[in-house]
PDB file of C-alpha atoms in Angstrom:
ATOM      1  CA  MET A 972     118.977  98.851 114.350  1.00 50.00           C
ATOM      2  CA  SER A 973     119.828  99.949 117.890  1.00 67.00           C
ATOM      3  CA  LYS A 974     121.332  97.280 120.080  1.00 77.00           C
ATOM      4  CA  TYR A 975     118.575  98.074 122.579  1.00 80.00           C
ATOM      5  CA  ASN A 976     115.937  97.031 120.041  1.00 82.00           C
ATOM      6  CA  HIS A 977     117.280  93.503 120.032  1.00 88.00           C
ATOM      7  CA  GLN A 978     114.596  90.843 120.541  1.00 88.00           C
ATOM      8  CA  GLU A 979     116.327  89.595 123.698  1.00 94.00           C
ATOM      9  CA  PHE A 980     116.864  92.970 125.370  1.00 95.00           C
ATOM     10  CA  ARG A 981     113.566  93.030 127.289  1.00 94.00           C
ATOM     11  CA  LYS A 982     114.055  89.409 128.328  1.00 95.00           C
ATOM     12  CA  ALA A 983     117.475  90.306 129.721  1.00 96.00           C
ATOM     13  CA  LEU A 984     116.016  93.209 131.719  1.00 96.00           C
ATOM     14  CA  PHE A 985     113.264  90.967 133.084  1.00 96.00           C
ATOM     15  CA  HIS A 986     115.707  88.421 134.468  1.00 96.00           C
ATOM     16  CA  LEU A 987     117.959  91.080 135.956  1.00 97.00           C
ATOM     17  CA  ALA A 988     114.963  92.564 137.785  1.00 95.00           C
ATOM     18  CA  CYS A 989     114.146  89.095 139.140  1.00 94.00           C
ATOM     19  CA  GLU A 990     117.679  88.682 140.492  1.00 94.00           C
ATOM     20  CA  LEU A 991     117.615  92.115 142.115  1.00 92.00           C
ATOM     21  CA  ASP A 992     114.893  90.581 144.282  1.00 87.00           C
ATOM     22  CA  MET A 993     113.104  93.835 145.085  1.00 87.00           C
ATOM     23  CA  PRO A 994     109.426  93.858 146.118  1.00 85.00           C
ATOM     24  CA  ASP A 995     107.141  95.105 143.333  1.00 88.00           C
ATOM     25  CA  ARG A 996     106.031  98.055 145.453  1.00 88.00           C
ATOM     26  CA  VAL A 997     109.681  99.162 145.602  1.00 88.00           C
ATOM     27  CA  LEU A 998     110.773  98.187 142.090  1.00 91.00           C
ATOM     28  CA  GLN A 999     107.899  99.447 139.975  1.00 93.00           C
ATOM     29  CA  PRO A1000     108.266 103.189 140.752  1.00 93.00           C
ATOM     30  CA  VAL A1001     111.941 103.015 139.683  1.00 95.00           C
ATOM     31  CA  ARG A1002     111.751 100.285 137.035  1.00 96.00           C
ATOM     32  CA  HIS A1003     112.458 102.745 134.217  1.00 96.00           C
ATOM     33  CA  LEU A1004     115.495 104.029 136.108  1.00 97.00           C
ATOM     34  CA  VAL A1005     116.795 100.517 136.759  1.00 97.00           C
ATOM     35  CA  ASP A1006     116.348  99.584 133.098  1.00 96.00           C
ATOM     36  CA  CYS A1007     118.354 102.519 131.729  1.00 96.00           C
ATOM     37  CA  SER A1008     121.127 102.205 134.321  1.00 97.00           C
ATOM     38  CA  LEU A1009     121.785  98.731 135.695  1.00 97.00           C
ATOM     39  CA  GLY A1010     119.844  97.046 132.899  1.00 97.00           C
ATOM     40  CA  ARG A1011     121.771  98.891 130.185  1.00 97.00           C
ATOM     41  CA  ILE A1012     125.147  98.109 131.794  1.00 97.00           C
ATOM     42  CA  PHE A1013     124.128  94.460 132.281  1.00 97.00           C
ATOM     43  CA  TRP A1014     123.148  94.174 128.603  1.00 97.00           C
ATOM     44  CA  ASN A1015     126.312  95.870 127.346  1.00 96.00           C
ATOM     45  CA  ASP A1016     128.524  93.697 129.553  1.00 97.00           C
ATOM     46  CA  TRP A1017     127.061  90.585 127.925  1.00 97.00           C
ATOM     47  CA  LEU A1018     127.343  92.027 124.426  1.00 96.00           C
ATOM     48  CA  ARG A1019     131.066  92.466 125.002  1.00 96.00           C
ATOM     49  CA  SER A1020     131.335  88.968 126.433  1.00 96.00           C
ATOM     50  CA  ASP A1021     129.437  87.471 123.495  1.00 96.00           C
ATOM     51  CA  ALA A1022     131.838  89.132 121.072  1.00 96.00           C
ATOM     52  CA  VAL A1023     134.578  86.967 122.607  1.00 96.00           C
ATOM     53  CA  ASP A1024     132.620  83.770 123.323  1.00 96.00           C
ATOM     54  CA  PRO A1025     128.789  83.593 123.265  1.00 96.00           C
ATOM     55  CA  ASP A1026     128.709  80.165 124.918  1.00 97.00           C
ATOM     56  CA  TRP A1027     131.108  80.300 127.876  1.00 96.00           C
ATOM     57  CA  ILE A1028     132.522  82.881 130.275  1.00 95.00           C
ATOM     58  CA  PRO A1029     135.213  82.585 132.977  1.00 94.00           C
ATOM     59  CA  THR A1030     134.782  83.957 136.473  1.00 92.00           C
ATOM     60  CA  PRO A1031     135.980  87.595 136.316  1.00 89.00           C
ATOM     61  CA  GLY A1032     139.224  88.382 138.095  1.00 81.00           C
ATOM     62  CA  ASP A1033     140.382  84.775 138.370  1.00 71.00           C
ATOM     63  CA  HIS A1034     143.271  84.692 135.899  1.00 72.00           C
ATOM     64  CA  ASP A1035     145.145  81.578 137.042  1.00 77.00           C
ATOM     65  CA  ASP A1036     142.566  78.809 136.914  1.00 83.00           C
ATOM     66  CA  PRO A1037     139.131  80.412 136.415  1.00 86.00           C
ATOM     67  CA  GLN A1038     135.875  78.560 136.719  1.00 91.00           C
ATOM     68  CA  TRP A1039     134.009  78.517 133.392  1.00 94.00           C
ATOM     69  CA  HIS A1040     130.265  78.981 133.105  1.00 96.00           C
ATOM     70  CA  ARG A1041     128.048  78.005 130.207  1.00 96.00           C
ATOM     71  CA  VAL A1042     125.817  80.944 129.247  1.00 97.00           C
ATOM     72  CA  ASP A1043     124.171  79.990 125.949  1.00 96.00           C
ATOM     73  CA  GLY A1044     120.997  78.610 127.568  1.00 96.00           C
ATOM     74  CA  TRP A1045     121.625  75.020 126.454  1.00 96.00           C
ATOM     75  CA  PRO A1046     119.769  75.264 123.115  1.00 95.00           C
ATOM     76  CA  ASP A1047     120.358  71.533 122.604  1.00 94.00           C
ATOM     77  CA  MET A1048     117.866  70.903 125.433  1.00 93.00           C
ATOM     78  CA  GLY A1049     115.030  72.459 123.410  1.00 91.00           C
ATOM     79  CA  GLY A1050     112.268  74.635 124.816  1.00 93.00           C
ATOM     80  CA  ASP A1051     112.787  78.302 125.629  1.00 94.00           C
ATOM     81  CA  PHE A1052     116.580  78.321 125.756  1.00 95.00           C
ATOM     82  CA  ARG A1053     116.605  82.151 125.700  1.00 95.00           C
ATOM     83  CA  PHE A1054     114.751  82.153 129.018  1.00 96.00           C
ATOM     84  CA  ARG A1055     117.392  79.809 130.470  1.00 96.00           C
ATOM     85  CA  LYS A1056     120.149  81.883 128.873  1.00 97.00           C
ATOM     86  CA  TRP A1057     119.195  85.186 130.468  1.00 97.00           C
ATOM     87  CA  SER A1058     118.164  83.631 133.748  1.00 96.00           C
ATOM     88  CA  ARG A1059     121.629  82.114 134.067  1.00 97.00           C
ATOM     89  CA  ARG A1060     123.372  85.287 132.953  1.00 97.00           C
ATOM     90  CA  ALA A1061     121.435  87.388 135.460  1.00 97.00           C
ATOM     91  CA  GLN A1062     122.314  84.962 138.256  1.00 96.00           C
ATOM     92  CA  LEU A1063     126.005  85.087 137.406  1.00 96.00           C
ATOM     93  CA  TRP A1064     126.112  88.865 136.975  1.00 97.00           C
ATOM     94  CA  MET A1065     124.464  89.394 140.341  1.00 95.00           C
ATOM     95  CA  GLN A1066     126.807  86.915 142.017  1.00 92.00           C
ATOM     96  CA  TRP A1067     129.720  88.979 140.738  1.00 94.00           C
ATOM     97  CA  HIS A1068     128.217  92.465 141.178  1.00 95.00           C
ATOM     98  CA  SER A1069     125.366  92.215 143.687  1.00 92.00           C
ATOM     99  CA  VAL A1070     126.758  94.620 146.301  1.00 87.00           C
ATOM    100  CA  ASP A1071     127.323  97.324 143.679  1.00 92.00           C
ATOM    101  CA  ALA A1072     123.995  96.625 141.954  1.00 95.00           C
ATOM    102  CA  TRP A1073     121.982  96.888 145.170  1.00 91.00           C
ATOM    103  CA  HIS A1074     123.899 100.031 146.123  1.00 89.00           C
ATOM    104  CA  VAL A1075     122.887 101.662 142.827  1.00 95.00           C
ATOM    105  CA  ALA A1076     119.305 100.417 143.153  1.00 93.00           C
ATOM    106  CA  ASP A1077     119.003 101.935 146.626  1.00 88.00           C
ATOM    107  CA  TRP A1078     120.295 105.252 145.302  1.00 91.00           C
ATOM    108  CA  LEU A1079     117.651 105.217 142.564  1.00 95.00           C
ATOM    109  CA  ILE A1080     114.919 104.462 145.103  1.00 92.00           C
ATOM    110  CA  THR A1081     115.903 107.341 147.373  1.00 87.00           C
ATOM    111  CA  ALA A1082     116.379 109.730 144.444  1.00 92.00           C
ATOM    112  CA  GLN A1083     112.865 108.943 143.203  1.00 93.00           C
ATOM    113  CA  SER A1084     111.444 109.280 146.701  1.00 88.00           C
ATOM    114  CA  ASP A1085     113.189 112.624 147.221  1.00 86.00           C
ATOM    115  CA  GLY A1086     112.260 113.924 143.762  1.00 91.00           C
ATOM    116  CA  ARG A1087     115.853 114.817 142.881  1.00 93.00           C
ATOM    117  CA  ALA A1088     116.131 117.472 140.176  1.00 94.00           C
ATOM    118  CA  TRP A1089     118.364 115.397 137.890  1.00 96.00           C
ATOM    119  CA  LEU A1090     115.479 112.986 137.275  1.00 96.00           C
ATOM    120  CA  ALA A1091     113.742 115.661 135.194  1.00 96.00           C
ATOM    121  CA  ASN A1092     116.751 116.273 132.939  1.00 97.00           C
ATOM    122  CA  VAL A1093     116.002 113.566 130.372  1.00 96.00           C
ATOM    123  CA  ASP A1094     116.852 112.693 126.766  1.00 95.00           C
ATOM    124  CA  GLU A1095     114.355 112.329 123.919  1.00 94.00           C
ATOM    125  CA  GLN A1096     113.339 108.889 125.211  1.00 93.00           C
ATOM    126  CA  GLY A1097     112.660 110.095 128.745  1.00 94.00           C
ATOM    127  CA  ARG A1098     115.838 108.607 130.247  1.00 96.00           C
ATOM    128  CA  PRO A1099     117.717 110.734 132.823  1.00 97.00           C
ATOM    129  CA  LYS A1100     120.906 112.036 131.212  1.00 97.00           C
ATOM    130  CA  LYS A1101     122.784 111.567 134.481  1.00 97.00           C
ATOM    131  CA  LEU A1102     122.260 107.807 134.196  1.00 97.00           C
ATOM    132  CA  MET A1103     122.879 107.583 130.469  1.00 96.00           C
ATOM    133  CA  LYS A1104     126.287 109.250 130.874  1.00 96.00           C
ATOM    134  CA  CYS A1105     127.408 106.344 133.069  1.00 96.00           C
ATOM    135  CA  GLY A1106     129.058 103.829 130.765  1.00 94.00           C
ATOM    136  CA  SER A1107     130.080 101.323 133.412  1.00 96.00           C
ATOM    137  CA  LEU A1108     128.935  99.861 136.705  1.00 97.00           C
ATOM    138  CA  ASP A1109     131.867 101.556 138.444  1.00 96.00           C
ATOM    139  CA  ARG A1110     130.628 104.929 137.239  1.00 97.00           C
ATOM    140  CA  LEU A1111     127.105 104.201 138.443  1.00 97.00           C
ATOM    141  CA  VAL A1112     128.504 103.202 141.833  1.00 94.00           C
ATOM    142  CA  HIS A1113     130.475 106.447 141.986  1.00 94.00           C
ATOM    143  CA  GLU A1114     127.346 108.499 141.313  1.00 95.00           C
ATOM    144  CA  ALA A1115     125.326 106.442 143.788  1.00 92.00           C
ATOM    145  CA  THR A1116     127.906 106.877 146.536  1.00 87.00           C
ATOM    146  CA  LYS A1117     128.094 110.621 145.945  1.00 87.00           C
ATOM    147  CA  GLY A1118     124.316 110.954 145.899  1.00 87.00           C
ATOM    148  CA  LEU A1119     123.793 108.946 149.064  1.00 80.00           C
ATOM    149  CA  GLN A1120     126.535 110.813 150.913  1.00 75.00           C
ATOM    150  CA  GLU A1121     124.917 114.117 150.012  1.00 74.00           C
ATOM    151  CA  ARG A1122     121.612 112.804 151.300  1.00 70.00           C
ATOM    152  CA  ASN A1123     123.164 111.622 154.551  1.00 63.00           C
ATOM    153  CA  THR A1124     124.434 115.107 155.294  1.00 60.00           C
ATOM    154  CA  ARG A1125     120.810 116.268 155.278  1.00 60.00           C
ATOM    155  CA  LEU A1126     119.779 113.684 157.853  1.00 60.00           C
ATOM    156  CA  ALA A1127     119.942 114.323 161.564  1.00 50.00           C
ATOM    157  CA  ARG A1128     122.894 112.445 163.044  1.00 55.00           C
ATOM    158  CA  ASP A1129     121.540 112.533 166.554  1.00 58.00           C
ATOM    159  CA  VAL A1130     118.720 110.010 166.307  1.00 69.00           C
ATOM    160  CA  VAL A1131     117.658 109.018 169.814  1.00 73.00           C
ATOM    161  CA  LEU A1132     116.690 105.341 170.065  1.00 82.00           C
ATOM    162  CA  GLY A1133     114.359 103.814 172.618  1.00 85.00           C
ATOM    163  CA  PRO A1134     114.539 100.354 174.236  1.00 86.00           C
ATOM    164  CA  THR A1135     112.444  98.716 171.488  1.00 90.00           C
ATOM    165  CA  ASP A1136     114.384 100.062 168.509  1.00 93.00           C
ATOM    166  CA  GLU A1137     117.255  97.589 168.821  1.00 92.00           C
ATOM    167  CA  HIS A1138     117.561  94.132 170.337  1.00 92.00           C
ATOM    168  CA  PHE A1139     120.606  92.032 171.274  1.00 93.00           C
ATOM    169  CA  ILE A1140     120.929  88.879 169.138  1.00 92.00           C
ATOM    170  CA  HIS A1141     124.299  87.245 169.732  1.00 93.00           C
ATOM    171  CA  ASP A1142     127.576  87.641 171.611  1.00 93.00           C
ATOM    172  CA  LEU A1143     130.286  87.676 168.953  1.00 92.00           C
ATOM    173  CA  GLY A1144     133.132  87.544 171.443  1.00 89.00           C
ATOM    174  CA  VAL A1145     135.869  89.984 172.531  1.00 89.00           C
ATOM    175  CA  GLY A1146     133.231  92.497 173.535  1.00 92.00           C
ATOM    176  CA  HIS A1147     131.514  92.596 170.140  1.00 94.00           C
ATOM    177  CA  THR A1148     127.785  91.990 169.699  1.00 95.00           C
ATOM    178  CA  LEU A1149     125.195  91.460 166.996  1.00 95.00           C
ATOM    179  CA  VAL A1150     122.171  93.739 167.306  1.00 95.00           C
ATOM    180  CA  HIS A1151     118.762  93.400 165.608  1.00 95.00           C
ATOM    181  CA  LEU A1152     117.597  96.679 164.013  1.00 95.00           C
ATOM    182  CA  ARG A1153     113.852  96.705 164.627  1.00 93.00           C
ATOM    183  CA  SER A1154     112.563 100.175 163.742  1.00 93.00           C
ATOM    184  CA  ARG A1155     112.828 102.887 161.120  1.00 88.00           C
ATOM    185  CA  SER A1156     114.755 105.012 163.584  1.00 88.00           C
ATOM    186  CA  ALA A1157     117.247 102.187 164.098  1.00 91.00           C
ATOM    187  CA  LEU A1158     117.678 101.779 160.339  1.00 90.00           C
ATOM    188  CA  ARG A1159     118.103 105.514 159.858  1.00 86.00           C
ATOM    189  CA  LYS A1160     120.802 105.784 162.521  1.00 86.00           C
ATOM    190  CA  GLU A1161     122.615 102.735 161.184  1.00 89.00           C
ATOM    191  CA  GLY A1162     122.528 104.180 157.672  1.00 86.00           C
ATOM    192  CA  VAL A1163     123.863 107.558 158.747  1.00 81.00           C
ATOM    193  CA  LEU A1164     126.679 106.107 160.856  1.00 83.00           C
ATOM    194  CA  MET A1165     127.638 103.543 158.215  1.00 86.00           C
ATOM    195  CA  GLY A1166     127.232 105.805 155.182  1.00 80.00           C
ATOM    196  CA  HIS A1167     124.984 103.417 153.292  1.00 82.00           C
ATOM    197  CA  CYS A1168     121.361 103.221 152.290  1.00 77.00           C
ATOM    198  CA  ILE A1169     119.616 101.022 154.859  1.00 84.00           C
ATOM    199  CA  GLY A1170     118.083 104.015 156.595  1.00 78.00           C
ATOM    200  CA  GLN A1171     116.804 105.857 153.570  1.00 70.00           C
ATOM    201  CA  GLY A1172     113.372 104.264 153.281  1.00 76.00           C
ATOM    202  CA  GLY A1173     113.888 101.417 150.845  1.00 78.00           C
ATOM    203  CA  TYR A1174     113.953  98.806 153.600  1.00 88.00           C
ATOM    204  CA  ASP A1175     111.303 100.199 155.942  1.00 88.00           C
ATOM    205  CA  ASP A1176     108.452  98.068 154.593  1.00 88.00           C
ATOM    206  CA  LEU A1177     110.391  94.890 155.436  1.00 90.00           C
ATOM    207  CA  LEU A1178     110.675  95.628 159.154  1.00 92.00           C
ATOM    208  CA  ASN A1179     107.442  93.762 159.915  1.00 90.00           C
ATOM    209  CA  ASP A1180     108.343  90.754 157.782  1.00 92.00           C
ATOM    210  CA  PRO A1181     109.172  87.852 160.147  1.00 92.00           C
ATOM    211  CA  ASP A1182     111.470  86.326 157.523  1.00 93.00           C
ATOM    212  CA  VAL A1183     113.699  89.417 157.332  1.00 94.00           C
ATOM    213  CA  ILE A1184     116.409  90.393 159.807  1.00 95.00           C
ATOM    214  CA  PHE A1185     118.458  93.579 159.652  1.00 95.00           C
ATOM    215  CA  ALA A1186     121.382  93.366 162.051  1.00 95.00           C
ATOM    216  CA  SER A1187     124.425  95.398 163.028  1.00 95.00           C
ATOM    217  CA  VAL A1188     127.859  94.229 164.183  1.00 95.00           C
ATOM    218  CA  ARG A1189     128.908  96.446 167.084  1.00 95.00           C
ATOM    219  CA  ASP A1190     132.304  96.932 168.700  1.00 93.00           C
ATOM    220  CA  PRO A1191     132.720  97.117 172.523  1.00 92.00           C
ATOM    221  CA  ASP A1192     131.819 100.823 172.422  1.00 90.00           C
ATOM    222  CA  GLY A1193     128.620 100.151 170.475  1.00 89.00           C
ATOM    223  CA  THR A1194     129.967 101.563 167.208  1.00 90.00           C
ATOM    224  CA  PRO A1195     128.630  99.734 164.115  1.00 92.00           C
ATOM    225  CA  LEU A1196     131.225  97.909 162.023  1.00 94.00           C
ATOM    226  CA  ALA A1197     129.027  96.104 159.488  1.00 94.00           C
ATOM    227  CA  THR A1198     125.362  95.649 158.587  1.00 95.00           C
ATOM    228  CA  LEU A1199     123.647  92.380 157.683  1.00 93.00           C
ATOM    229  CA  ASP A1200     120.533  91.837 155.564  1.00 94.00           C
ATOM    230  CA  ILE A1201     119.156  88.316 156.102  1.00 93.00           C
ATOM    231  CA  ARG A1202     116.126  86.969 154.227  1.00 92.00           C
ATOM    232  CA  SER A1203     114.536  83.633 155.184  1.00 91.00           C
ATOM    233  CA  GLY A1204     117.802  82.435 156.675  1.00 92.00           C
ATOM    234  CA  TYR A1205     119.935  83.513 153.703  1.00 92.00           C
ATOM    235  CA  ILE A1206     122.542  86.269 153.940  1.00 90.00           C
ATOM    236  CA  ARG A1207     121.669  88.748 151.211  1.00 90.00           C
ATOM    237  CA  GLN A1208     124.161  91.456 152.119  1.00 89.00           C
ATOM    238  CA  LEU A1209     127.031  92.033 154.535  1.00 90.00           C
ATOM    239  CA  CYS A1210     128.376  95.565 154.173  1.00 90.00           C
ATOM    240  CA  ALA A1211     130.854  97.704 156.047  1.00 91.00           C
ATOM    241  CA  ARG A1212     130.963 101.495 155.984  1.00 86.00           C
ATOM    242  CA  GLY A1213     130.064 102.921 152.584  1.00 81.00           C
ATOM    243  CA  ASN A1214     128.916  99.519 151.286  1.00 82.00           C
ATOM    244  CA  THR A1215     132.502  98.263 151.247  1.00 86.00           C
ATOM    245  CA  GLU A1216     133.504  94.701 152.085  1.00 87.00           C
ATOM    246  CA  PRO A1217     134.062  94.104 155.821  1.00 91.00           C
ATOM    247  CA  SER A1218     137.541  93.295 157.078  1.00 91.00           C
ATOM    248  CA  ASP A1219     138.577  89.704 157.696  1.00 91.00           C
ATOM    249  CA  ALA A1220     138.392  90.398 161.426  1.00 91.00           C
ATOM    250  CA  VAL A1221     134.736  91.452 161.185  1.00 91.00           C
ATOM    251  CA  LYS A1222     133.894  88.474 158.966  1.00 90.00           C
ATOM    252  CA  GLY A1223     135.513  86.239 161.564  1.00 89.00           C
ATOM    253  CA  LEU A1224     133.369  87.742 164.309  1.00 88.00           C
ATOM    254  CA  VAL A1225     130.177  87.041 162.378  1.00 88.00           C
ATOM    255  CA  THR A1226     131.113  83.478 161.418  1.00 86.00           C
ATOM    256  CA  GLY A1227     130.053  82.189 164.824  1.00 87.00           C
ATOM    257  CA  ALA A1228     126.615  83.765 164.553  1.00 90.00           C
ATOM    258  CA  ALA A1229     126.152  82.395 161.038  1.00 91.00           C
ATOM    259  CA  ASP A1230     127.018  78.935 162.280  1.00 90.00           C
ATOM    260  CA  ALA A1231     124.785  79.218 165.350  1.00 90.00           C
ATOM    261  CA  PHE A1232     121.742  80.350 163.383  1.00 92.00           C
ATOM    262  CA  GLY A1233     122.355  78.262 160.271  1.00 92.00           C
ATOM    263  CA  TRP A1234     122.426  81.230 157.930  1.00 91.00           C
ATOM    264  CA  LYS A1235     123.294  80.306 154.349  1.00 88.00           C
ATOM    265  CA  ASP A1236     124.569  82.001 151.216  1.00 80.00           C
ATOM    266  CA  TRP A1237     122.017  83.957 149.182  1.00 80.00           C
ATOM    267  CA  CYS A1238     123.189  82.164 146.033  1.00 76.00           C
ATOM    268  CA  ASN A1239     122.045  78.839 147.491  1.00 76.00           C
ATOM    269  CA  ARG A1240     118.410  79.818 147.959  1.00 76.00           C
ATOM    270  CA  ARG A1241     115.669  77.982 146.098  1.00 68.00           C
ATOM    271  CA  GLY A1242     115.687  78.850 142.428  1.00 62.00           C
ATOM    272  CA  SER A1243     119.426  79.342 142.161  1.00 53.00           C
ATOM    273  CA  ARG A1244     121.385  76.793 140.184  1.00 48.00           C
ATOM    274  CA  ASP A1245     123.203  74.042 142.052  1.00 43.00           C
ATOM    275  CA  ASP A1246     126.458  74.892 140.283  1.00 39.00           C
ATOM    276  CA  ALA A1247     126.331  78.596 141.149  1.00 42.00           C
ATOM    277  CA  HIS A1248     129.535  79.644 142.887  1.00 43.00           C
ATOM    278  CA  PHE A1249     129.524  81.803 145.959  1.00 43.00           C
ATOM    279  CA  GLY A1250     129.284  85.541 145.439  1.00 49.00           C
ATOM    280  CA  PRO A1251     131.352  88.210 147.233  1.00 46.00           C
ATOM    281  CA  GLU A1252     128.606  89.228 149.631  1.00 48.00           C
ATOM    282  CA  GLY A1253     127.247  87.291 152.581  1.00 48.00           C
ATOM    283  CA  ILE A1254     129.104  84.051 151.990  1.00 45.00           C
ATOM    284  CA  ALA A1255     132.393  85.754 152.722  1.00 49.00           C
ATOM    285  CA  ILE A1256     131.714  85.221 156.407  1.00 50.00           C
ATOM    286  CA  LEU A1257     130.850  81.560 155.835  1.00 49.00           C
ATOM    287  CA  ARG A1258     134.011  80.715 153.909  1.00 47.00           C
ATOM    288  CA  ASP A1259     135.688  78.967 156.834  1.00 49.00           C
ATOM    289  CA  LEU A1260     132.706  76.819 157.837  1.00 48.00           C
ATOM    290  CA  PRO A1261     132.705  73.064 157.174  1.00 40.00           C
ATOM    291  CA  SER A1262     131.342  72.218 153.746  1.00 38.00           C
ATOM    292  CA  ALA A1263     128.322  70.392 155.173  1.00 38.00           C
ATOM    293  CA  ARG A1264     127.455  73.452 157.209  1.00 42.00           C
ATOM    294  CA  ARG A1265     127.671  75.701 154.137  1.00 40.00           C
ATOM    295  CA  ILE A1266     125.379  73.403 152.175  1.00 37.00           C
TER     296      ILE A1266
END
């Protein structure tokens, strides 16, 4: 029997989709693409982990004194332990890989919207061969980066913004500012200059949501250095050019704004487990805040 016919496979995909936290109107048109790319990699990662230890997993990359996480769903507690199992595993996987996962998801959204030719080159189960050839998250990220860069070259780089497209939020010091991106034109220009996906349509529907803030860190010349995605006071993403991690200097600039506005780590939002450790995105700029402030 195929490993993808396992009774828990669909449950795993469901919980990963929940942790991706994409609106249904955005997710549903690309759900099949997400399942055979991110979902497949997510499932295979856990199969490999289970072959070593199905109950516990250490934090990846921490070889000296790693934090250990229980991932068996606590079957001794009774009830639907498989639900708890995959919910926990999806939370952990996204804490460790959220920036890459969202980068790939945004590529899939824009590819579907643009009707890219590779979507029609499918296997016998209707899955795009381009995605199925990617055996790791790193390979998916490589394809996503290449695809988004190609798309950016087709966009006009000279987007002219009016006075209502952007709005000053906060003085970050040493001539740097934080700017609110308030229109599709502002998102498009930010995306082109930063080489990431914020301007490619996937975020446009959120511009009128009062609980969502898209912001840009600007140097004294007005050049963007990093882009923030803030949802209901929680930092969902903080990305530099090409969806890379911002420098320590940029994180330091944003720390003051995070403290002033009380922005918190995405992993600490309602529904996340109390023992979830901080992920690489967002909270990086909060690392130096007092513990009470972070809570």
